Amino acid sequence: MNSRAYITTPIYYVNDRPHIGHAYTTTICDIWARATRAMGTDVFFLTGTDEHGVKVEKSAAARGISPQALADENAAEFQRVLATFALTNSDFIRTTEPRHTTQVQAFLRKLVASGAVYLGTFEGWYDEGQEEYHTENRARELNYKSPISGKPLVRASEQNYYFRLSAFADRLSQHYADHPGFVRPAERCNEMLGRMRDGLQDVPITRTNFSWGIPMPDAPGHVVYVWIDALLNYVTALGLGSDDVSTNGRAHYWPAQYHIVGKEILWFHAVIWPALLMALELPVPRCVYAHSFWIADGQKMSKSLGNFIDLPTIERYTTTYGLDAWRWYMATQGPIAATDSDFNAKHFHETHTNDLVNTVGNCPSRVGAMIGKYFGGILPGDAEQGGSWPSRCAGSVEKWERAMAAFDLVGASRCAMDLLRQVDAMINETEPFKLAKDPANAARLASILNQCAQVVRLAGVLLEPFLPIKGRELAMAFGGVPDAGTPWDSRRTYGVLAEGTPIAKVALFPRVDRPIESVPATPA
RNA sequence: GGCGAUGUAGCUCAGCUGGUUAGAGCGGAGAAUUCAUAAUUCUUAGGUCGGCGGUUCGAAUCCGCCCAUCGCCA
């Protein structure tokens, strides 16, 4: 792991309403950012909004407001989401901000100057809703109607600027070959490789049929295609396109460690984006990670079904179960791998009960209770020096660190849970509550409870990126000092709780009686 | 239509380059136990490993075909 790292979410399109997809991506990035920061790495975590394009222009026109007003309104909505989920993004970039637009223009000048971008003509069938052209064959298959909206395709011809993607085919292939983990998971990487084998065509990167975009430099009437505009956010936020790159002190975060994206936008991130960076002579990101989708109660979420898990729905979960429980469900049950995950109330409830109430909540509770009862809430000493725990814990922590570095959130969460389960098992095995009945066992009893407390504290540290609120509560109860800010080397080690430390009994996750009723389709 | 997957216990899934009685978690069942949030620990599920055929001494694991589901593309 480097001493610095950069992680990004896609920037969210302001024409959409925030829903579980946005919350999910941002949440898993946040968990990684928190964990990586905890390990002592300087993490820059970026999210933001994508605000240009014909869709925004049209939606705004339909409401009789300016595109900027619409963007302002919805960007605020997305920012409200961040506040709701207590996310720790380092910055929030909006593509209508001058800091972005001026750099985008600077980048485009460079691309034109180097010949990577050129002026060309294109004629084809245009889908106005989707802002995309279809080939003649495809258009015929579609009956000359948009596959999304059903509206007729329009015959259109444009003189556009093109990005010479075809020229980067070899370099891209080489990069994929040299960096096996460049696109993950592996299934997605295969898709990209397969598609690249079919050949790379140059891509148009400007439009002339609308105006809500960044003007192409020295080309009146041309507006930068929203995708190119949007991709560049990852580097404009760091100031890589400004005249004096050193001014804001962010340039050294590049290249990104992780671009976390949904699988539907992987092509842009895994092929066009690295080629664009190559054309700009900038380093390519280390990993583009494409997660899959949440589906709702077994059904794909769609506008027509109106079954999006939207913000109000999410808030029902966070008020009932707490924000940490939401994050836990996102991280441990989510579609981080190549297959989609089903979101349903029953599964959420079971995960909450099993993992959080019965394990993360109950284990510290029983340990705290015994230390309270038998030692007046003061941690007793351990003449056994932790027995086998120090080495077992060290192993778990290393596994956790490796999992986190690899963006294996599920694996990391398991490391922490395993520690708590081992504590539960030890209590059953050694039966401290029986030893407590005979004063002759005092030393043994002290050792057992000391060890349990040490492991619980450590597990709490490993859980904190997932459960920031409850993790802090646990840290407060077991030691009384929130140890954020203390070096990772000491936090990650077994046995930092000194004899005499006050230990309180806590009930971190109250039981919830029954699941929230399965969410019916909310009217669109 | 092309490319790529997936289909394993009620549910969610592990099973790498083929090899003794096919695994985990959750749910269900039984037992132990009482420090704890009716928590915990242990035992337990006899699932034709989608179907058919093939290769092999031997296949969930390789090959072919078929069925189902899905992703990307055209």
CSV table of N, CA and C in Angstrom, one decimal, chain A residues 293-347:
chain,number,residue,atom,x,y,z
A,293,PHE,N,-25.4,-4.9,-9.8
A,293,PHE,CA,-26.5,-4.1,-9.4
A,293,PHE,C,-27.3,-4.8,-8.3
A,294,TRP,N,-28.0,-3.9,-7.5
A,294,TRP,CA,-29.0,-4.4,-6.6
A,294,TRP,C,-30.3,-4.6,-7.4
A,295,ILE,N,-30.9,-5.7,-7.1
A,295,ILE,CA,-32.3,-5.8,-7.7
A,295,ILE,C,-33.2,-5.8,-6.5
A,296,ALA,N,-34.5,-5.5,-6.7
A,296,ALA,CA,-35.4,-5.3,-5.6
A,296,ALA,C,-36.4,-6.5,-5.6
A,297,ASP,N,-36.4,-7.2,-4.5
A,297,ASP,CA,-37.3,-8.4,-4.3
A,297,ASP,C,-37.3,-9.2,-5.6
A,298,GLY,N,-36.1,-9.5,-6.1
A,298,GLY,CA,-36.0,-10.4,-7.2
A,298,GLY,C,-36.3,-9.8,-8.6
A,299,GLN,N,-36.7,-8.6,-8.6
A,299,GLN,CA,-36.9,-7.9,-9.9
A,299,GLN,C,-36.0,-6.8,-10.2
A,300,LYS,N,-35.6,-6.7,-11.4
A,300,LYS,CA,-34.8,-5.6,-11.8
A,300,LYS,C,-35.4,-4.3,-11.5
A,301,MET,N,-34.7,-3.3,-11.0
A,301,MET,CA,-35.3,-2.0,-10.8
A,301,MET,C,-35.4,-1.2,-12.1
A,302,SER,N,-36.5,-0.7,-12.3
A,302,SER,CA,-36.7,0.1,-13.5
A,302,SER,C,-37.7,1.2,-13.3
A,303,LYS,N,-37.6,2.2,-14.2
A,303,LYS,CA,-38.5,3.3,-14.1
A,303,LYS,C,-40.0,2.8,-14.4
A,304,SER,N,-40.1,1.9,-15.4
A,304,SER,CA,-41.4,1.4,-15.7
A,304,SER,C,-42.1,0.7,-14.5
A,305,LEU,N,-41.3,-0.1,-13.8
A,305,LEU,CA,-41.9,-0.8,-12.7
A,305,LEU,C,-42.0,0.1,-11.5
A,306,GLY,N,-41.3,1.2,-11.5
A,306,GLY,CA,-41.3,2.1,-10.4
A,306,GLY,C,-40.9,1.5,-9.1
A,307,ASN,N,-40.0,0.6,-9.2
A,307,ASN,CA,-39.5,-0.1,-8.0
A,307,ASN,C,-38.1,0.3,-7.5
A,308,PHE,N,-37.7,1.4,-7.9
A,308,PHE,CA,-36.4,1.9,-7.4
A,308,PHE,C,-36.4,2.0,-5.9
A,309,ILE,N,-35.3,1.5,-5.3
A,309,ILE,CA,-35.2,1.8,-3.9
A,309,ILE,C,-34.6,3.2,-3.7
A,310,ASP,N,-35.5,4.1,-3.4
A,310,ASP,CA,-35.2,5.5,-3.4
A,310,ASP,C,-34.8,6.0,-2.0
A,311,LEU,N,-34.5,7.2,-1.9
A,311,LEU,CA,-34.1,7.8,-0.7
A,311,LEU,C,-35.1,7.6,0.5
A,312,PRO,N,-36.3,7.9,0.2
A,312,PRO,CA,-37.3,7.7,1.3
A,312,PRO,C,-37.3,6.3,1.8
A,313,THR,N,-37.2,5.3,0.9
A,313,THR,CA,-37.2,3.9,1.3
A,313,THR,C,-35.9,3.6,2.1
A,314,ILE,N,-34.8,4.1,1.7
A,314,ILE,CA,-33.6,3.9,2.4
A,314,ILE,C,-33.7,4.5,3.8
A,315,GLU,N,-34.3,5.6,3.9
A,315,GLU,CA,-34.4,6.3,5.2
A,315,GLU,C,-35.3,5.5,6.1
A,316,ARG,N,-36.2,4.8,5.6
A,316,ARG,CA,-37.0,3.9,6.5
A,316,ARG,C,-36.1,2.9,7.2
A,317,TYR,N,-35.1,2.4,6.4
A,317,TYR,CA,-34.2,1.4,6.9
A,317,TYR,C,-33.3,2.0,7.9
A,318,THR,N,-32.7,3.2,7.6
A,318,THR,CA,-31.8,3.8,8.5
A,318,THR,C,-32.4,4.2,9.8
A,319,THR,N,-33.7,4.7,9.7
A,319,THR,CA,-34.3,5.0,11.0
A,319,THR,C,-34.6,3.8,11.8
A,320,THR,N,-35.0,2.7,11.2
A,320,THR,CA,-35.4,1.6,12.0
A,320,THR,C,-34.2,0.8,12.5
A,321,TYR,N,-33.2,0.7,11.7
A,321,TYR,CA,-32.0,-0.2,12.0
A,321,TYR,C,-30.8,0.6,12.3
A,322,GLY,N,-30.7,1.9,11.9
A,322,GLY,CA,-29.5,2.7,12.2
A,322,GLY,C,-28.7,2.7,10.9
A,323,LEU,N,-27.9,3.8,10.8
A,323,LEU,CA,-27.1,4.0,9.7
A,323,LEU,C,-26.0,2.9,9.5
A,324,ASP,N,-25.4,2.5,10.6
A,324,ASP,CA,-24.4,1.4,10.6
A,324,ASP,C,-25.0,0.1,10.0
A,325,ALA,N,-26.2,-0.2,10.4
A,325,ALA,CA,-26.8,-1.4,9.9
A,325,ALA,C,-26.9,-1.4,8.4
A,326,TRP,N,-27.3,-0.2,7.9
A,326,TRP,CA,-27.4,0.0,6.4
A,326,TRP,C,-26.1,-0.2,5.8
A,327,ARG,N,-25.1,0.4,6.3
A,327,ARG,CA,-23.7,0.2,5.7
A,327,ARG,C,-23.3,-1.2,5.8
A,328,TRP,N,-23.6,-1.9,6.8
A,328,TRP,CA,-23.2,-3.3,7.0
A,328,TRP,C,-23.9,-4.1,5.9
A,329,TYR,N,-25.1,-3.9,5.7
A,329,TYR,CA,-25.9,-4.6,4.7
A,329,TYR,C,-25.3,-4.3,3.3
A,330,MET,N,-25.1,-3.1,3.0
A,330,MET,CA,-24.5,-2.7,1.7
A,330,MET,C,-23.2,-3.4,1.5
A,331,ALA,N,-22.3,-3.4,2.5
A,331,ALA,CA,-21.0,-3.9,2.3
A,331,ALA,C,-20.9,-5.4,2.3
A,332,THR,N,-21.7,-6.1,3.1
A,332,THR,CA,-21.5,-7.5,3.2
A,332,THR,C,-22.5,-8.3,2.4
A,333,GLN,N,-23.6,-7.7,2.0
A,333,GLN,CA,-24.5,-8.5,1.2
A,333,GLN,C,-24.7,-7.9,-0.2
A,334,GLY,N,-23.9,-6.9,-0.6
A,334,GLY,CA,-24.1,-6.2,-1.8
A,334,GLY,C,-23.5,-6.8,-3.0
A,335,PRO,N,-23.8,-6.3,-4.2
A,335,PRO,CA,-23.3,-6.8,-5.5
A,335,PRO,C,-21.9,-6.4,-5.8
A,336,ILE,N,-21.0,-6.6,-4.9
A,336,ILE,CA,-19.6,-6.2,-5.1
A,336,ILE,C,-18.9,-7.1,-6.2
A,337,ALA,N,-19.4,-8.3,-6.3
A,337,ALA,CA,-18.8,-9.2,-7.3
A,337,ALA,C,-19.5,-9.1,-8.6
A,338,ALA,N,-19.4,-10.2,-9.4
A,338,ALA,CA,-19.9,-10.1,-10.8
A,338,ALA,C,-21.4,-10.4,-10.9
A,339,THR,N,-22.1,-10.8,-9.8
A,339,THR,CA,-23.5,-11.1,-9.9
A,339,THR,C,-24.3,-10.1,-9.1
A,340,ASP,N,-25.5,-9.9,-9.5
A,340,ASP,CA,-26.4,-9.0,-8.9
A,340,ASP,C,-26.8,-9.5,-7.5
A,341,SER,N,-27.2,-8.6,-6.6
A,341,SER,CA,-27.7,-9.0,-5.3
A,341,SER,C,-29.1,-8.5,-5.1
A,342,ASP,N,-29.9,-9.4,-4.4
A,342,ASP,CA,-31.3,-9.0,-4.1
A,342,ASP,C,-31.4,-8.2,-2.8
A,343,PHE,N,-32.1,-7.2,-2.9
A,343,PHE,CA,-32.4,-6.4,-1.7
A,343,PHE,C,-33.8,-6.7,-1.3
A,344,ASN,N,-33.9,-7.3,-0.1
A,344,ASN,CA,-35.3,-7.4,0.4
A,344,ASN,C,-35.3,-7.3,1.9
A,345,ALA,N,-36.4,-7.0,2.4
A,345,ALA,CA,-36.6,-6.6,3.8
A,345,ALA,C,-36.2,-7.7,4.8
A,346,LYS,N,-36.6,-9.0,4.4
A,346,LYS,CA,-36.4,-10.1,5.3
A,346,LYS,C,-34.9,-10.4,5.4
A,347,HIS,N,-34.2,-10.3,4.2
A,347,HIS,CA,-32.8,-10.6,4.2
A,347,HIS,C,-32.0,-9.5,5.0
